[in-house]
Amino acid sequence: MIKAIPFDYPYDGRLVAENTALIVIDLQQDFLSTSGYFARKGYDPSPLRAILPTVNRLIAAAREAGVMIIHTRQGYRADTADMTPYEKWRRKRAGLDGTDVLLRSGAGFQIVPEIDVAPRDIIVDKTCNSAFTYTDFELVLRAQGITHLMFSGCTTDVCVHTTLREACDRNFQCLTISDACASGDRQAHEAALHMVTVEDGVFGVLADSDAVIEGLSRLSGRHEATDG
């Protein structure tokens, strides 16, 4: 089990590598670069960049344990045919008309090079805050027998939390990794983390990366023994 609050994860003590996935949400150039969407909206991307070493440590530990790694990327079609009128209005209001910011055809759509993405990792592309909306994310999870999700990425209060909430409603067992998530709004980040633990874990549990890596190391030992 992984030491977490308000209870250790998972609640029934059945953590199995083959049923678990590390979710790495939206660590893209458009959110982490000084010229991307996030910066153009007036937010400081440095808190997002600060979690990259931690996320890579988690990725390495997950791979060693035999845990699946799923990355998400947010962006729209180059022709914006999948962009709602409201999103087009927000885009124009932000002065982004005529740019490739948040378009899948732009360089900003790509995951930052600092993140270790392996060929066997799964990448899910999305247009909405939730990785479940209009994607094959849930199909992939069900097809692979995934029942337990561990969340990292950005931003804590928007895409991470929206995906987390939907995952809980779909009966996945969820853990949010507190120091592997980030937001440009510190208050929103802290509130989002706090909301995980209310009502005795209404959105699962909260743990730091050290606790998760320690738990994964025990899984790694079992994984190697099984392979052997």
PDB file of C-alpha atoms in Angstrom:
ATOM      1  CA  MET A   1       0.000   0.000   0.000  1.00  0.00           C
ATOM      2  CA  ILE A   2       0.996   3.622  -0.501  1.00  0.00           C
ATOM      3  CA  LYS A   3       0.978   5.955   2.493  1.00  0.00           C
ATOM      4  CA  ALA A   4      -1.653   8.612   1.757  1.00  0.00           C
ATOM      5  CA  ILE A   5      -4.364  10.789   3.264  1.00  0.00           C
ATOM      6  CA  PRO A   6      -7.107  10.362   4.361  1.00  0.00           C
ATOM      7  CA  PHE A   7      -6.308   6.628   4.056  1.00  0.00           C
ATOM      8  CA  ASP A   8      -3.592   4.452   2.560  1.00  0.00           C
ATOM      9  CA  TYR A   9      -3.960   3.568  -1.112  1.00  0.00           C
ATOM     10  CA  PRO A  10      -5.729   1.567  -2.251  1.00  0.00           C
ATOM     11  CA  TYR A  11      -8.383   1.237   0.407  1.00  0.00           C
ATOM     12  CA  ASP A  12      -8.504  -2.571   0.063  1.00  0.00           C
ATOM     13  CA  GLY A  13      -4.731  -3.055  -0.069  1.00  0.00           C
ATOM     14  CA  ARG A  14      -4.818  -4.598  -3.550  1.00  0.00           C
ATOM     15  CA  LEU A  15      -2.282  -2.598  -5.544  1.00  0.00           C
ATOM     16  CA  VAL A  16      -1.342  -4.558  -8.660  1.00  0.00           C
ATOM     17  CA  ALA A  17       1.062  -3.167 -11.261  1.00  0.00           C
ATOM     18  CA  GLU A  18      -0.858  -4.558 -14.231  1.00  0.00           C
ATOM     19  CA  ASN A  19      -4.046  -2.815 -13.067  1.00  0.00           C
ATOM     20  CA  THR A  20      -2.429   0.555 -12.361  1.00  0.00           C
ATOM     21  CA  ALA A  21      -1.570   3.543 -14.552  1.00  0.00           C
ATOM     22  CA  LEU A  22       0.382   6.731 -13.963  1.00  0.00           C
ATOM     23  CA  ILE A  23      -1.454   9.578 -15.698  1.00  0.00           C
ATOM     24  CA  VAL A  24       0.718  12.505 -16.829  1.00  0.00           C
ATOM     25  CA  ILE A  25      -1.558  15.348 -17.835  1.00  0.00           C
ATOM     26  CA  ASP A  26      -0.770  18.055 -20.391  1.00  0.00           C
ATOM     27  CA  LEU A  27       2.938  18.669 -19.803  1.00  0.00           C
ATOM     28  CA  GLN A  28       3.135  20.467 -23.138  1.00  0.00           C
ATOM     29  CA  GLN A  29       5.073  23.397 -24.513  1.00  0.00           C
ATOM     30  CA  ASP A  30       1.920  25.516 -24.662  1.00  0.00           C
ATOM     31  CA  PHE A  31       1.611  25.306 -20.891  1.00  0.00           C
ATOM     32  CA  LEU A  32       5.237  25.212 -19.795  1.00  0.00           C
ATOM     33  CA  SER A  33       7.058  27.516 -22.212  1.00  0.00           C
ATOM     34  CA  THR A  34       7.476  31.272 -21.733  1.00  0.00           C
ATOM     35  CA  SER A  35       5.771  31.936 -25.079  1.00  0.00           C
ATOM     36  CA  GLY A  36       2.902  29.442 -24.919  1.00  0.00           C
ATOM     37  CA  TYR A  37      -0.763  29.725 -24.068  1.00  0.00           C
ATOM     38  CA  PHE A  38      -0.280  29.768 -20.309  1.00  0.00           C
ATOM     39  CA  ALA A  39       2.293  32.563 -20.376  1.00  0.00           C
ATOM     40  CA  ARG A  40       0.215  34.583 -22.848  1.00  0.00           C
ATOM     41  CA  LYS A  41      -2.681  34.402 -20.395  1.00  0.00           C
ATOM     42  CA  GLY A  42      -0.448  36.098 -17.836  1.00  0.00           C
ATOM     43  CA  TYR A  43       0.488  33.074 -15.729  1.00  0.00           C
ATOM     44  CA  ASP A  44       3.993  32.157 -14.630  1.00  0.00           C
ATOM     45  CA  PRO A  45       4.869  28.706 -16.025  1.00  0.00           C
ATOM     46  CA  SER A  46       7.784  28.217 -13.621  1.00  0.00           C
ATOM     47  CA  PRO A  47       5.710  26.292 -11.011  1.00  0.00           C
ATOM     48  CA  LEU A  48       4.741  23.899 -13.804  1.00  0.00           C
ATOM     49  CA  ARG A  49       8.332  23.456 -14.933  1.00  0.00           C
ATOM     50  CA  ALA A  50       9.405  22.856 -11.347  1.00  0.00           C
ATOM     51  CA  ILE A  51       7.558  19.520 -11.159  1.00  0.00           C
ATOM     52  CA  LEU A  52       9.281  18.006 -14.225  1.00  0.00           C
ATOM     53  CA  PRO A  53      12.113  16.246 -12.324  1.00  0.00           C
ATOM     54  CA  THR A  54       9.585  14.774  -9.897  1.00  0.00           C
ATOM     55  CA  VAL A  55       7.353  13.555 -12.715  1.00  0.00           C
ATOM     56  CA  ASN A  56      10.343  11.909 -14.408  1.00  0.00           C
ATOM     57  CA  ARG A  57      11.246  10.141 -11.163  1.00  0.00           C
ATOM     58  CA  LEU A  58       7.705   8.812 -10.979  1.00  0.00           C
ATOM     59  CA  ILE A  59       7.801   7.721 -14.613  1.00  0.00           C
ATOM     60  CA  ALA A  60      11.037   5.806 -14.013  1.00  0.00           C
ATOM     61  CA  ALA A  61       9.624   4.127 -10.900  1.00  0.00           C
ATOM     62  CA  ALA A  62       6.380   3.254 -12.681  1.00  0.00           C
ATOM     63  CA  ARG A  63       8.234   1.694 -15.611  1.00  0.00           C
ATOM     64  CA  GLU A  64      10.404  -0.330 -13.256  1.00  0.00           C
ATOM     65  CA  ALA A  65       7.275  -1.597 -11.490  1.00  0.00           C
ATOM     66  CA  GLY A  66       5.466  -2.513 -14.708  1.00  0.00           C
ATOM     67  CA  VAL A  67       2.881   0.251 -14.304  1.00  0.00           C
ATOM     68  CA  MET A  68       1.397   1.720 -17.497  1.00  0.00           C
ATOM     69  CA  ILE A  69       2.162   5.373 -18.290  1.00  0.00           C
ATOM     70  CA  ILE A  70      -0.439   7.480 -20.084  1.00  0.00           C
ATOM     71  CA  HIS A  71       0.263  11.039 -21.223  1.00  0.00           C
ATOM     72  CA  THR A  72      -2.424  13.480 -22.319  1.00  0.00           C
ATOM     73  CA  ARG A  73      -2.150  16.472 -24.633  1.00  0.00           C
ATOM     74  CA  GLN A  74      -4.733  19.218 -25.021  1.00  0.00           C
ATOM     75  CA  GLY A  75      -5.278  21.043 -28.304  1.00  0.00           C
ATOM     76  CA  TYR A  76      -7.627  21.585 -31.224  1.00  0.00           C
ATOM     77  CA  ARG A  77      -7.589  20.594 -34.870  1.00  0.00           C
ATOM     78  CA  ALA A  78      -5.649  22.938 -37.143  1.00  0.00           C
ATOM     79  CA  ASP A  79      -8.923  23.928 -38.856  1.00  0.00           C
ATOM     80  CA  THR A  80     -10.572  24.558 -35.418  1.00  0.00           C
ATOM     81  CA  ALA A  81     -13.597  22.497 -36.500  1.00  0.00           C
ATOM     82  CA  ASP A  82     -13.701  20.971 -33.007  1.00  0.00           C
ATOM     83  CA  MET A  83     -13.582  24.336 -31.211  1.00  0.00           C
ATOM     84  CA  THR A  84     -16.841  25.546 -29.677  1.00  0.00           C
ATOM     85  CA  PRO A  85     -18.101  29.109 -30.192  1.00  0.00           C
ATOM     86  CA  TYR A  86     -17.259  29.861 -26.562  1.00  0.00           C
ATOM     87  CA  GLU A  87     -13.694  28.632 -26.987  1.00  0.00           C
ATOM     88  CA  LYS A  88     -13.337  30.664 -30.184  1.00  0.00           C
ATOM     89  CA  TRP A  89     -14.569  33.722 -28.284  1.00  0.00           C
ATOM     90  CA  ARG A  90     -12.083  33.107 -25.467  1.00  0.00           C
ATOM     91  CA  ARG A  91      -9.311  32.595 -28.008  1.00  0.00           C
ATOM     92  CA  LYS A  92     -10.058  35.888 -29.724  1.00  0.00           C
ATOM     93  CA  ARG A  93     -10.338  37.683 -26.385  1.00  0.00           C
ATOM     94  CA  ALA A  94      -6.886  36.376 -25.433  1.00  0.00           C
ATOM     95  CA  GLY A  95      -5.391  37.680 -28.674  1.00  0.00           C
ATOM     96  CA  LEU A  96      -4.638  34.201 -30.002  1.00  0.00           C
ATOM     97  CA  ASP A  97      -6.419  34.473 -33.369  1.00  0.00           C
ATOM     98  CA  GLY A  98      -3.998  33.759 -36.186  1.00  0.00           C
ATOM     99  CA  THR A  99      -1.583  31.813 -33.964  1.00  0.00           C
ATOM    100  CA  ASP A 100      -1.025  28.071 -33.617  1.00  0.00           C
ATOM    101  CA  VAL A 101      -1.299  28.201 -29.812  1.00  0.00           C
ATOM    102  CA  LEU A 102      -3.340  25.231 -28.548  1.00  0.00           C
ATOM    103  CA  LEU A 103      -3.619  23.797 -32.059  1.00  0.00           C
ATOM    104  CA  ARG A 104      -2.399  20.266 -32.734  1.00  0.00           C
ATOM    105  CA  SER A 105      -0.515  21.576 -35.756  1.00  0.00           C
ATOM    106  CA  GLY A 106       1.623  23.849 -33.567  1.00  0.00           C
ATOM    107  CA  ALA A 107       4.912  23.089 -31.845  1.00  0.00           C
ATOM    108  CA  GLY A 108       3.345  24.040 -28.523  1.00  0.00           C
ATOM    109  CA  PHE A 109       1.083  20.996 -28.653  1.00  0.00           C
ATOM    110  CA  GLN A 110       4.031  18.645 -28.113  1.00  0.00           C
ATOM    111  CA  ILE A 111       5.065  17.303 -24.724  1.00  0.00           C
ATOM    112  CA  VAL A 112       8.101  19.151 -23.401  1.00  0.00           C
ATOM    113  CA  PRO A 113      11.390  17.369 -24.228  1.00  0.00           C
ATOM    114  CA  GLU A 114      12.343  17.179 -20.551  1.00  0.00           C
ATOM    115  CA  ILE A 115       9.645  14.547 -19.973  1.00  0.00           C
ATOM    116  CA  ASP A 116      10.684  10.973 -20.658  1.00  0.00           C
ATOM    117  CA  VAL A 117       8.135   9.592 -23.122  1.00  0.00           C
ATOM    118  CA  ALA A 118       8.836   6.015 -24.231  1.00  0.00           C
ATOM    119  CA  PRO A 119       7.484   4.392 -27.413  1.00  0.00           C
ATOM    120  CA  ARG A 120       5.379   2.010 -25.329  1.00  0.00           C
ATOM    121  CA  ASP A 121       3.723   4.849 -23.399  1.00  0.00           C
ATOM    122  CA  ILE A 122       0.165   5.711 -24.409  1.00  0.00           C
ATOM    123  CA  ILE A 123      -0.733   9.248 -25.500  1.00  0.00           C
ATOM    124  CA  VAL A 124      -4.334  10.476 -25.403  1.00  0.00           C
ATOM    125  CA  ASP A 125      -5.169  13.717 -27.228  1.00  0.00           C
ATOM    126  CA  LYS A 126      -8.088  15.771 -25.971  1.00  0.00           C
ATOM    127  CA  THR A 127      -9.877  19.055 -26.594  1.00  0.00           C
ATOM    128  CA  CYS A 128     -11.558  19.403 -23.195  1.00  0.00           C
ATOM    129  CA  ASN A 129     -10.339  19.704 -19.632  1.00  0.00           C
ATOM    130  CA  SER A 130     -11.243  16.083 -18.943  1.00  0.00           C
ATOM    131  CA  ALA A 131      -9.302  13.305 -20.634  1.00  0.00           C
ATOM    132  CA  PHE A 132     -12.566  11.346 -20.770  1.00  0.00           C
ATOM    133  CA  THR A 133     -14.548  13.796 -22.923  1.00  0.00           C
ATOM    134  CA  TYR A 134     -14.674  12.911 -26.649  1.00  0.00           C
ATOM    135  CA  THR A 135     -11.610  10.629 -26.392  1.00  0.00           C
ATOM    136  CA  ASP A 136     -10.805   6.915 -26.218  1.00  0.00           C
ATOM    137  CA  PHE A 137      -9.226   7.314 -22.763  1.00  0.00           C
ATOM    138  CA  GLU A 138     -11.764   5.187 -20.917  1.00  0.00           C
ATOM    139  CA  LEU A 139     -11.766   2.567 -23.672  1.00  0.00           C
ATOM    140  CA  VAL A 140      -7.983   2.256 -23.366  1.00  0.00           C
ATOM    141  CA  LEU A 141      -8.184   1.923 -19.576  1.00  0.00           C
ATOM    142  CA  ARG A 142     -10.917  -0.731 -19.717  1.00  0.00           C
ATOM    143  CA  ALA A 143      -9.216  -2.637 -22.537  1.00  0.00           C
ATOM    144  CA  GLN A 144      -5.956  -2.752 -20.575  1.00  0.00           C
ATOM    145  CA  GLY A 145      -7.662  -3.811 -17.350  1.00  0.00           C
ATOM    146  CA  ILE A 146      -6.681  -0.605 -15.539  1.00  0.00           C
ATOM    147  CA  THR A 147      -8.612   0.010 -12.323  1.00  0.00           C
ATOM    148  CA  HIS A 148      -6.223   2.255 -10.348  1.00  0.00           C
ATOM    149  CA  LEU A 149      -5.029   5.697 -11.472  1.00  0.00           C
ATOM    150  CA  MET A 150      -2.273   7.936 -10.095  1.00  0.00           C
ATOM    151  CA  PHE A 151      -2.450  11.549 -11.264  1.00  0.00           C
ATOM    152  CA  SER A 152       0.302  14.029 -12.106  1.00  0.00           C
ATOM    153  CA  GLY A 153       0.622  17.012 -14.438  1.00  0.00           C
ATOM    154  CA  CYS A 154      -1.013  20.363 -14.959  1.00  0.00           C
ATOM    155  CA  THR A 155      -2.950  22.198 -14.041  1.00  0.00           C
ATOM    156  CA  THR A 156      -4.008  20.845 -10.672  1.00  0.00           C
ATOM    157  CA  ASP A 157      -7.211  22.845 -10.506  1.00  0.00           C
ATOM    158  CA  VAL A 158      -8.361  22.431 -14.116  1.00  0.00           C
ATOM    159  CA  CYS A 159      -7.366  19.435 -16.269  1.00  0.00           C
ATOM    160  CA  VAL A 160      -5.997  17.248 -13.467  1.00  0.00           C
ATOM    161  CA  HIS A 161      -8.985  17.798 -11.197  1.00  0.00           C
ATOM    162  CA  THR A 162     -11.591  17.530 -13.953  1.00  0.00           C
ATOM    163  CA  THR A 163     -10.165  14.192 -15.120  1.00  0.00           C
ATOM    164  CA  LEU A 164      -9.814  13.006 -11.515  1.00  0.00           C
ATOM    165  CA  ARG A 165     -13.449  13.749 -10.708  1.00  0.00           C
ATOM    166  CA  GLU A 166     -14.696  11.930 -13.782  1.00  0.00           C
ATOM    167  CA  ALA A 167     -12.441   8.982 -13.006  1.00  0.00           C
ATOM    168  CA  CYS A 168     -13.937   8.708  -9.523  1.00  0.00           C
ATOM    169  CA  ASP A 169     -17.454   8.750 -10.963  1.00  0.00           C
ATOM    170  CA  ARG A 170     -16.417   5.872 -13.235  1.00  0.00           C
ATOM    171  CA  ASN A 171     -15.277   3.855 -10.198  1.00  0.00           C
ATOM    172  CA  PHE A 172     -11.539   4.040 -10.782  1.00  0.00           C
ATOM    173  CA  GLN A 173      -9.490   4.105  -7.571  1.00  0.00           C
ATOM    174  CA  CYS A 174      -7.619   7.422  -7.664  1.00  0.00           C
ATOM    175  CA  LEU A 175      -4.511   8.892  -6.074  1.00  0.00           C
ATOM    176  CA  THR A 176      -3.306  12.441  -6.697  1.00  0.00           C
ATOM    177  CA  ILE A 177       0.432  13.051  -6.293  1.00  0.00           C
ATOM    178  CA  SER A 178       0.671  16.387  -4.514  1.00  0.00           C
ATOM    179  CA  ASP A 179       4.180  17.462  -5.555  1.00  0.00           C
ATOM    180  CA  ALA A 180       3.821  16.151  -9.122  1.00  0.00           C
ATOM    181  CA  CYS A 181       0.943  18.494  -9.966  1.00  0.00           C
ATOM    182  CA  ALA A 182       1.113  22.245 -10.448  1.00  0.00           C
ATOM    183  CA  SER A 183      -0.860  25.354 -11.312  1.00  0.00           C
ATOM    184  CA  GLY A 184      -0.086  28.965 -12.107  1.00  0.00           C
ATOM    185  CA  ASP A 185      -2.454  29.937  -9.283  1.00  0.00           C
ATOM    186  CA  ARG A 186      -1.063  28.800  -5.946  1.00  0.00           C
ATOM    187  CA  GLN A 187      -4.359  29.293  -4.118  1.00  0.00           C
ATOM    188  CA  ALA A 188      -6.243  27.223  -6.678  1.00  0.00           C
ATOM    189  CA  HIS A 189      -3.573  24.505  -6.545  1.00  0.00           C
ATOM    190  CA  GLU A 190      -3.787  24.201  -2.777  1.00  0.00           C
ATOM    191  CA  ALA A 191      -7.591  24.246  -2.814  1.00  0.00           C
ATOM    192  CA  ALA A 192      -7.690  21.522  -5.469  1.00  0.00           C
ATOM    193  CA  LEU A 193      -5.393  19.299  -3.420  1.00  0.00           C
ATOM    194  CA  HIS A 194      -7.459  19.909  -0.303  1.00  0.00           C
ATOM    195  CA  MET A 195     -10.672  18.984  -2.121  1.00  0.00           C
ATOM    196  CA  VAL A 196      -9.294  15.497  -2.836  1.00  0.00           C
ATOM    197  CA  THR A 197      -9.383  14.612   0.849  1.00  0.00           C
ATOM    198  CA  VAL A 198     -12.712  16.095   1.946  1.00  0.00           C
ATOM    199  CA  GLU A 199     -15.590  13.845   2.982  1.00  0.00           C
ATOM    200  CA  ASP A 200     -13.108  11.095   3.831  1.00  0.00           C
ATOM    201  CA  GLY A 201     -11.650  10.915   0.341  1.00  0.00           C
ATOM    202  CA  VAL A 202     -14.525  11.845  -1.954  1.00  0.00           C
ATOM    203  CA  PHE A 203     -12.008  12.154  -4.824  1.00  0.00           C
ATOM    204  CA  GLY A 204      -9.648   9.451  -3.637  1.00  0.00           C
ATOM    205  CA  VAL A 205      -6.435  10.116  -1.752  1.00  0.00           C
ATOM    206  CA  LEU A 206      -3.441  12.429  -1.694  1.00  0.00           C
ATOM    207  CA  ALA A 207       0.197  11.330  -1.429  1.00  0.00           C
ATOM    208  CA  ASP A 208       3.589  12.832  -2.158  1.00  0.00           C
ATOM    209  CA  SER A 209       6.002  11.438  -4.727  1.00  0.00           C
ATOM    210  CA  ASP A 210       8.309   9.849  -2.144  1.00  0.00           C
ATOM    211  CA  ALA A 211       5.450   7.743  -0.779  1.00  0.00           C
ATOM    212  CA  VAL A 212       4.351   6.752  -4.278  1.00  0.00           C
ATOM    213  CA  ILE A 213       7.879   5.815  -5.365  1.00  0.00           C
ATOM    214  CA  GLU A 214       8.345   3.766  -2.202  1.00  0.00           C
ATOM    215  CA  GLY A 215       5.128   1.894  -2.938  1.00  0.00           C
ATOM    216  CA  LEU A 216       6.109   1.380  -6.559  1.00  0.00           C
ATOM    217  CA  SER A 217       9.481  -0.002  -5.486  1.00  0.00           C
ATOM    218  CA  ARG A 218       7.691  -2.766  -3.598  1.00  0.00           C
ATOM    219  CA  LEU A 219       5.603  -3.476  -6.688  1.00  0.00           C
ATOM    220  CA  SER A 220       8.810  -3.525  -8.713  1.00  0.00           C
ATOM    221  CA  GLY A 221      10.177  -6.316  -6.561  1.00  0.00           C
ATOM    222  CA  ARG A 222       7.012  -8.373  -7.053  1.00  0.00           C
ATOM    223  CA  HIS A 223       7.058  -7.594 -10.792  1.00  0.00           C
ATOM    224  CA  GLU A 224      10.652  -8.849 -11.135  1.00  0.00           C
ATOM    225  CA  ALA A 225       9.860 -11.972  -9.129  1.00  0.00           C
ATOM    226  CA  THR A 226       6.897 -12.719 -11.405  1.00  0.00           C
ATOM    227  CA  ASP A 227       8.985 -12.142 -14.539  1.00  0.00           C
ATOM    228  CA  GLY A 228      11.675 -14.362 -13.154  1.00  0.00           C
TER     229      GLY A 228
END
